[in-house]
Amino acid sequence: MRQMILKELIQNRDSFISGSQLAESLGISRVAVWKHIEALKKEGYDITGVSGRGYQLKDNGIIIPEEIKAGLAQQLIGSQVYYYPYLDSTNEALKRSIKDHPLEGTVYVAGKQAEGKGRRGRKWESPPGGLWFSFLLRPTLPLPQTALLSLVFAVSLVKSMDVFSGLPCQIKWPNDVFCQGKKIAGILLEMSGEIDNADYLIVGIGINVNVRTNDLPPAIGAISTSLLETSDREMDANEVLLTVLKDLDRYYRQFLKNGFSDIRLEFKSRCLHLGNAIETTRGQDIIRGINTDIDEMGNLMVQCQDNVVRISTGDVKVLN
Ligand code: BT5
């Protein structure tokens, strides 16, 4: 019943619908309507009740799973889609659901996250207006191939971001998406299982869709951008998610079928710092040099003064 009330509110979103209208169309009492509305509010839906007018659901980028599913046809990524107005982290929520054996390709989307995670224990700011989601894969690939997926999905995401930002976007190795020199999206891969036998892989993606970077903590706002700010228009989060999921699925299939070679070339052509001076680390060592290549295993090749250093994990700082 709660889902039916939600459906009615979504259909009338941003306008009021009276309690008696809801009660009548669903065949329940007004008190029952009120109880369900209170439960929806607890889940995190932004519903205002005004006496004499009824209830209004504020649309902060609510994802409608049926709409997404209907647009996806037969693809793997998006086999199931769940939307939650509020979560700690979509990666964590999807991880907790593993015990219930979710289908491969299941997607969890959150309206906002209290504890959005970046890589290496960093925080990901996740206010309303962004697209914060994770999906589940069970690849049967050797570990180095599984690790390449982080670059594969970056190429996919950069393509989707071009479409919505209206600008050519770029990738900072291994998988940050940049637009006009600022970060617009990030990816976090988490794996469970044994080496060469991944039990599951959770891919978390954060996209600043209708986020105002002024509303982020200043230090992060200064280095970030959003689709709203690059394109100067509010986006329909459902449309963005649909396109992004289609692209991810297409690139995943291409990778499984043909490997990394062609995708590597795309990665290189979109890489923010290829041919530039960069700084990165290997263990305790700080490595400075020219990033000359990204190899077949996705490693960063850095030409230092007298040798070439291969970097397989870490962060890149662009020096010029
Ligand atoms: C990432 O980490 O870029 C991976 C971000 C993945 C977020 C998604 S949201 C859905 C899913 N559920 C989760 O809990 N996480 C995933 P990293 O490369 O470590 O970048 C983190 C750094 O980006 C932070 O230290 C900040 O400097 C910056 N940052 C934080 N929030 C940001 C935002 N909203 N936009 C742009 N930059 C941000």
Short mmCIF file of C-alpha atoms and ligand atoms in Angstrom, two decimals:
data_model
loop_
_atom_site.label_atom_id
_atom_site.label_comp_id
_atom_site.label_asym_id
_atom_site.label_seq_id
_atom_site.Cartn_x
_atom_site.Cartn_y
_atom_site.Cartn_z
CA MET A 1 0.00 0.00 0.00
CA ARG A 2 2.87 2.33 0.85
CA GLN A 3 4.26 1.84 -2.67
CA MET A 4 0.85 2.73 -4.14
CA ILE A 5 0.68 5.94 -2.11
CA LEU A 6 4.22 6.74 -3.23
CA LYS A 7 3.21 6.16 -6.85
CA GLU A 8 0.29 8.61 -6.51
CA LEU A 9 2.56 11.19 -4.88
CA ILE A 10 5.17 10.76 -7.60
CA GLN A 11 2.56 11.19 -10.32
CA ASN A 12 1.48 14.46 -8.67
CA ARG A 13 4.96 15.47 -7.53
CA ASP A 14 5.56 19.14 -6.80
CA SER A 15 1.80 19.71 -6.43
CA PHE A 16 -0.63 18.90 -3.61
CA ILE A 17 -2.92 15.88 -3.42
CA SER A 18 -5.48 15.74 -0.65
CA GLY A 19 -5.65 13.00 1.96
CA SER A 20 -9.24 12.23 1.04
CA GLN A 21 -8.38 11.95 -2.65
CA LEU A 22 -5.62 9.46 -1.79
CA ALA A 23 -7.93 7.57 0.59
CA GLU A 24 -10.64 7.33 -2.03
CA SER A 25 -8.48 6.25 -4.93
CA LEU A 26 -6.76 3.56 -2.81
CA GLY A 27 -9.84 2.45 -0.88
CA ILE A 28 -8.38 3.05 2.59
CA SER A 29 -9.15 5.44 5.45
CA ARG A 30 -7.57 8.89 5.80
CA VAL A 31 -5.93 7.75 9.02
CA ALA A 32 -4.32 4.87 7.14
CA VAL A 33 -3.10 7.34 4.49
CA TRP A 34 -1.60 9.50 7.22
CA LYS A 35 0.20 6.49 8.78
CA HIS A 36 1.73 5.47 5.45
CA ILE A 37 2.79 9.05 4.76
CA GLU A 38 4.53 9.19 8.14
CA ALA A 39 6.34 5.91 7.31
CA LEU A 40 7.45 7.29 3.93
CA LYS A 41 8.78 10.41 5.65
CA LYS A 42 10.77 8.17 8.01
CA GLU A 43 12.29 6.44 4.97
CA GLY A 44 13.52 9.87 3.91
CA TYR A 45 10.96 11.07 1.38
CA ASP A 46 10.52 14.84 1.55
CA ILE A 47 6.72 15.09 1.98
CA THR A 48 4.99 18.22 3.23
CA GLY A 49 1.48 18.08 4.67
CA VAL A 50 -0.56 21.30 4.65
CA SER A 51 -4.01 21.29 6.23
CA GLY A 52 -6.72 22.05 3.71
CA ARG A 53 -4.41 21.24 0.75
CA GLY A 54 -3.04 17.76 1.40
CA TYR A 55 0.36 16.25 0.75
CA GLN A 56 3.17 17.28 -1.56
CA LEU A 57 6.22 15.24 -2.47
CA LYS A 58 9.27 17.31 -3.28
CA ASP A 59 11.18 15.84 -6.20
CA ASN A 60 14.88 16.04 -5.38
CA GLY A 61 15.78 13.67 -8.19
CA ILE A 62 13.66 10.72 -7.17
CA ILE A 63 14.44 7.66 -9.25
CA ILE A 64 11.48 5.65 -10.43
CA PRO A 65 12.70 2.04 -10.75
CA GLU A 66 9.87 1.00 -13.11
CA GLU A 67 10.79 3.81 -15.52
CA ILE A 68 14.43 2.79 -15.51
CA LYS A 69 13.64 -0.91 -15.92
CA ALA A 70 11.25 -0.19 -18.79
CA GLY A 71 14.00 1.67 -20.65
CA LEU A 72 16.64 -1.02 -20.22
CA ALA A 73 15.24 -4.02 -22.08
CA GLN A 74 17.37 -7.13 -21.59
CA GLN A 75 20.62 -5.83 -20.18
CA LEU A 76 22.61 -7.19 -17.24
CA ILE A 77 23.38 -3.96 -15.39
CA GLY A 78 19.97 -2.86 -14.14
CA SER A 79 18.44 -6.34 -13.90
CA GLN A 80 16.87 -5.02 -10.67
CA VAL A 81 16.69 -1.37 -9.63
CA TYR A 82 15.96 -0.16 -6.08
CA TYR A 83 15.65 3.45 -4.98
CA TYR A 84 16.10 4.66 -1.40
CA PRO A 85 15.71 8.33 -0.52
CA TYR A 86 18.37 8.04 2.17
CA LEU A 87 21.17 5.53 2.82
CA ASP A 88 24.53 5.43 4.57
CA SER A 89 26.24 4.32 1.36
CA THR A 90 24.86 2.46 -1.67
CA ASN A 91 28.02 0.29 -1.71
CA GLU A 92 27.46 -0.68 1.91
CA ALA A 93 23.72 -1.27 1.47
CA LEU A 94 24.31 -3.50 -1.55
CA LYS A 95 27.00 -5.37 0.38
CA ARG A 96 24.54 -5.98 3.23
CA SER A 97 22.02 -7.39 0.75
CA ILE A 98 24.46 -10.08 -0.50
CA LYS A 99 23.10 -12.57 2.07
CA ASP A 100 19.75 -12.40 0.25
CA HIS A 101 21.41 -13.44 -3.05
CA PRO A 102 20.55 -10.42 -5.22
CA LEU A 103 20.60 -10.89 -8.98
CA GLU A 104 23.76 -9.95 -10.81
CA GLY A 105 23.30 -6.45 -12.20
CA THR A 106 21.17 -5.26 -9.25
CA VAL A 107 21.36 -1.48 -8.83
CA TYR A 108 20.88 0.46 -5.58
CA VAL A 109 20.30 4.21 -5.91
CA ALA A 110 20.15 6.70 -3.03
CA GLY A 111 18.70 10.21 -2.96
CA LYS A 112 21.41 11.17 -0.50
CA GLN A 113 24.10 9.33 1.47
CA ALA A 114 25.20 9.99 5.02
CA GLU A 115 28.49 8.16 4.63
CA GLY A 116 29.30 8.18 0.93
CA LYS A 117 32.68 6.54 0.43
CA GLY A 118 35.54 7.49 -1.83
CA ARG A 119 38.65 5.37 -2.44
CA ARG A 120 41.20 4.69 0.30
CA GLY A 121 38.88 5.62 3.15
CA ARG A 122 38.08 9.05 1.75
CA LYS A 123 34.65 10.63 2.03
CA TRP A 124 32.29 11.25 -0.89
CA GLU A 125 29.94 14.21 -0.40
CA SER A 126 26.45 13.03 -1.37
CA PRO A 127 23.80 15.75 -0.94
CA PRO A 128 20.36 15.59 -2.61
CA GLY A 129 20.51 16.36 -6.33
CA GLY A 130 23.31 13.92 -7.14
CA LEU A 131 23.12 10.46 -8.61
CA TRP A 132 24.62 8.07 -6.09
CA PHE A 133 24.37 4.41 -7.06
CA SER A 134 26.05 1.00 -6.95
CA PHE A 135 25.64 -2.20 -8.93
CA LEU A 136 26.59 -5.82 -8.40
CA LEU A 137 28.67 -7.94 -10.76
CA ARG A 138 29.97 -11.47 -10.48
CA PRO A 139 32.75 -11.54 -13.07
CA THR A 140 34.57 -14.82 -13.60
CA LEU A 141 37.84 -13.20 -14.57
CA PRO A 142 41.39 -13.37 -13.23
CA LEU A 143 42.09 -10.59 -10.73
CA PRO A 144 44.18 -8.33 -13.03
CA GLN A 145 41.31 -8.36 -15.56
CA THR A 146 38.77 -7.57 -12.85
CA ALA A 147 40.95 -4.64 -11.77
CA LEU A 148 40.83 -3.28 -15.33
CA LEU A 149 37.08 -2.78 -14.94
CA SER A 150 37.81 0.37 -13.01
CA LEU A 151 39.28 1.91 -16.20
CA VAL A 152 36.62 0.36 -18.43
CA PHE A 153 33.83 1.99 -16.43
CA ALA A 154 35.68 5.31 -16.42
CA VAL A 155 35.64 5.30 -20.23
CA SER A 156 31.94 4.48 -20.19
CA LEU A 157 31.18 7.25 -17.71
CA VAL A 158 33.20 9.89 -19.53
CA LYS A 159 31.13 9.18 -22.66
CA SER A 160 27.85 9.59 -20.76
CA MET A 161 29.10 12.79 -19.14
CA ASP A 162 29.93 14.29 -22.57
CA VAL A 163 26.31 13.86 -23.58
CA PHE A 164 24.83 15.60 -20.54
CA SER A 165 27.46 18.24 -19.86
CA GLY A 166 27.59 19.27 -23.52
CA LEU A 167 31.39 19.39 -23.20
CA PRO A 168 34.23 16.94 -23.84
CA CYS A 169 35.04 15.40 -20.43
CA GLN A 170 38.27 13.73 -19.38
CA ILE A 171 39.57 10.98 -17.12
CA LYS A 172 42.11 11.31 -14.33
CA TRP A 173 43.71 7.91 -13.77
CA PRO A 174 42.44 5.56 -12.65
CA ASN A 175 38.79 6.56 -12.77
CA ASP A 176 37.85 10.16 -11.91
CA VAL A 177 35.79 12.02 -14.49
CA PHE A 178 36.63 15.68 -14.98
CA CYS A 179 34.89 18.46 -16.84
CA GLN A 180 36.52 21.85 -17.41
CA GLY A 181 39.32 20.86 -15.03
CA LYS A 182 36.98 19.94 -12.16
CA LYS A 183 35.73 16.63 -10.84
CA ILE A 184 32.19 15.75 -11.90
CA ALA A 185 32.06 12.01 -11.11
CA GLY A 186 33.96 9.28 -9.29
CA ILE A 187 34.02 5.48 -9.18
CA LEU A 188 34.72 3.09 -6.31
CA LEU A 189 35.21 -0.64 -6.96
CA GLU A 190 35.02 -3.05 -4.05
CA MET A 191 35.65 -6.76 -4.38
CA SER A 192 35.08 -9.73 -2.14
CA GLY A 193 36.40 -13.23 -2.55
CA GLU A 194 39.67 -14.91 -3.24
CA ILE A 195 42.38 -13.87 -5.65
CA ASP A 196 41.34 -15.11 -9.10
CA ASN A 197 37.91 -16.01 -7.83
CA ALA A 198 35.97 -12.85 -7.05
CA ASP A 199 32.84 -13.68 -5.15
CA TYR A 200 31.30 -10.39 -6.15
CA LEU A 201 32.24 -6.93 -7.27
CA ILE A 202 30.41 -3.79 -6.24
CA VAL A 203 30.82 -0.79 -8.47
CA GLY A 204 29.84 2.51 -6.85
CA ILE A 205 29.38 5.61 -8.98
CA GLY A 206 28.79 9.16 -7.84
CA ILE A 207 27.74 11.85 -10.33
CA ASN A 208 27.15 15.47 -9.45
CA VAL A 209 23.96 15.92 -11.46
CA ASN A 210 21.87 18.79 -10.04
CA VAL A 211 24.36 19.52 -7.27
CA ARG A 212 25.33 23.15 -6.58
CA THR A 213 29.01 23.02 -5.75
CA ASN A 214 28.53 26.05 -3.45
CA ASP A 215 26.55 23.73 -1.21
CA LEU A 216 29.51 21.33 -0.82
CA PRO A 217 32.17 21.97 1.83
CA PRO A 218 34.25 24.86 0.36
CA ALA A 219 37.46 22.85 -0.12
CA ILE A 220 35.56 20.24 -2.16
CA GLY A 221 33.23 22.70 -3.91
CA ALA A 222 36.29 24.52 -5.26
CA ILE A 223 37.58 21.41 -7.08
CA SER A 224 34.19 20.04 -8.22
CA THR A 225 31.61 20.75 -10.85
CA SER A 226 28.20 19.30 -11.76
CA LEU A 227 26.07 18.70 -14.84
CA LEU A 228 23.85 21.55 -13.67
CA GLU A 229 26.80 23.93 -13.67
CA THR A 230 28.44 22.80 -16.91
CA SER A 231 25.22 22.68 -18.93
CA ASP A 232 23.33 25.42 -17.06
CA ARG A 233 20.16 23.34 -16.86
CA GLU A 234 18.46 21.02 -14.39
CA MET A 235 18.65 17.41 -15.49
CA ASP A 236 16.12 14.63 -15.15
CA ALA A 237 18.00 12.18 -12.92
CA ASN A 238 16.05 9.26 -14.40
CA GLU A 239 17.21 10.15 -17.89
CA VAL A 240 20.83 10.47 -16.75
CA LEU A 241 20.72 7.13 -14.90
CA LEU A 242 19.15 5.35 -17.86
CA THR A 243 21.86 6.55 -20.26
CA VAL A 244 24.67 5.83 -17.79
CA LEU A 245 23.42 2.26 -17.15
CA LYS A 246 23.10 1.57 -20.88
CA ASP A 247 26.65 2.78 -21.51
CA LEU A 248 28.05 0.78 -18.56
CA ASP A 249 26.38 -2.37 -19.80
CA ARG A 250 27.64 -1.83 -23.35
CA TYR A 251 31.24 -1.31 -22.22
CA TYR A 252 31.09 -4.27 -19.82
CA ARG A 253 29.95 -6.55 -22.62
CA GLN A 254 32.56 -5.16 -25.01
CA PHE A 255 35.29 -5.79 -22.40
CA LEU A 256 34.14 -9.36 -21.72
CA LYS A 257 34.04 -10.09 -25.44
CA ASN A 258 37.06 -8.25 -26.84
CA GLY A 259 39.27 -7.40 -23.87
CA PHE A 260 40.89 -4.10 -23.03
CA SER A 261 42.80 -3.14 -26.22
CA ASP A 262 40.27 -0.85 -27.89
CA ILE A 263 39.00 0.54 -24.60
CA ARG A 264 42.60 1.30 -23.63
CA LEU A 265 42.94 3.51 -26.71
CA GLU A 266 39.79 5.37 -25.75
CA PHE A 267 41.09 5.74 -22.22
CA LYS A 268 44.35 7.19 -23.51
CA SER A 269 42.58 9.64 -25.80
CA ARG A 270 40.54 10.91 -22.82
CA CYS A 271 43.30 10.90 -20.21
CA LEU A 272 43.75 14.31 -18.60
CA HIS A 273 47.49 13.95 -18.00
CA LEU A 274 48.93 11.69 -20.71
CA GLY A 275 52.11 13.39 -21.94
CA ASN A 276 52.18 15.71 -18.92
CA ALA A 277 54.32 15.99 -15.81
CA ILE A 278 52.67 14.23 -12.89
CA GLU A 279 53.37 13.31 -9.30
CA THR A 280 52.31 10.02 -7.78
CA THR A 281 53.56 7.56 -5.18
CA ARG A 282 54.86 3.99 -5.10
CA GLY A 283 55.03 2.65 -1.57
CA GLN A 284 56.79 5.38 0.40
CA ASP A 285 58.44 6.90 -2.70
CA ILE A 286 57.23 10.02 -4.40
CA ILE A 287 57.45 9.60 -8.17
CA ARG A 288 57.69 12.64 -10.44
CA GLY A 289 57.96 12.41 -14.19
CA ILE A 290 56.19 12.45 -17.51
CA ASN A 291 53.21 10.13 -17.90
CA THR A 292 54.13 8.55 -21.22
CA ASP A 293 51.62 5.71 -21.46
CA ILE A 294 48.87 3.58 -19.94
CA ASP A 295 49.81 -0.04 -20.59
CA GLU A 296 47.70 -3.12 -21.46
CA MET A 297 47.23 -3.86 -17.76
CA GLY A 298 46.03 -0.33 -17.04
CA ASN A 299 49.28 0.69 -15.33
CA LEU A 300 50.53 4.23 -15.51
CA MET A 301 53.96 4.51 -17.14
CA VAL A 302 56.01 7.39 -15.77
CA GLN A 303 59.29 8.47 -17.38
CA CYS A 304 61.51 9.69 -14.56
CA GLN A 305 65.01 11.06 -14.97
CA ASP A 306 66.75 7.78 -15.75
CA ASN A 307 64.11 5.09 -15.69
CA VAL A 308 60.49 4.31 -16.45
CA VAL A 309 58.34 3.57 -13.40
CA ARG A 310 55.17 1.50 -13.62
CA ILE A 311 52.38 2.51 -11.22
CA SER A 312 49.50 0.12 -10.60
CA THR A 313 47.54 1.86 -7.85
CA GLY A 314 47.28 5.30 -6.32
CA ASP A 315 46.45 8.88 -7.13
CA VAL A 316 47.79 11.29 -9.69
CA LYS A 317 48.58 14.95 -9.19
CA VAL A 318 48.98 16.82 -12.47
CA LEU A 319 51.97 19.18 -12.34
CA ASN A 320 51.41 21.27 -15.46
C1 BT5 B 1 35.97 8.56 -5.72
O1 BT5 B 1 36.89 8.44 -4.72
O2 BT5 B 1 35.95 9.41 -6.56
C2 BT5 B 1 34.88 7.50 -5.66
C3 BT5 B 1 33.54 8.09 -5.40
C4 BT5 B 1 32.46 7.06 -5.41
C5 BT5 B 1 31.17 7.58 -4.83
C6 BT5 B 1 30.04 6.62 -5.04
S1 BT5 B 1 28.49 7.35 -4.66
C7 BT5 B 1 27.71 5.82 -4.76
C8 BT5 B 1 28.66 4.80 -4.15
N1 BT5 B 1 28.43 4.68 -2.72
C9 BT5 B 1 29.47 5.12 -2.02
O3 BT5 B 1 29.52 5.15 -0.78
N2 BT5 B 1 30.44 5.54 -2.86
C10 BT5 B 1 30.09 5.33 -4.24
P1 BT5 B 1 38.26 9.26 -4.66
O4 BT5 B 1 38.95 9.18 -5.98
O5 BT5 B 1 38.93 8.75 -3.45
O6 BT5 B 1 37.77 10.74 -4.46
C11 BT5 B 1 37.38 11.22 -3.20
C12 BT5 B 1 37.71 12.71 -3.18
O7 BT5 B 1 36.86 13.42 -4.11
C13 BT5 B 1 37.45 13.36 -1.82
O8 BT5 B 1 38.58 13.23 -0.98
C14 BT5 B 1 37.16 14.80 -2.20
O9 BT5 B 1 38.36 15.52 -2.41
C15 BT5 B 1 36.48 14.67 -3.56
N3 BT5 B 1 35.01 14.69 -3.43
C16 BT5 B 1 34.22 14.28 -2.42
N4 BT5 B 1 32.92 14.42 -2.71
C17 BT5 B 1 32.88 14.94 -3.97
C18 BT5 B 1 31.83 15.30 -4.84
N5 BT5 B 1 30.53 15.15 -4.55
N6 BT5 B 1 32.17 15.81 -6.06
C19 BT5 B 1 33.47 15.95 -6.44
N7 BT5 B 1 34.50 15.63 -5.64
C20 BT5 B 1 34.21 15.12 -4.43
#
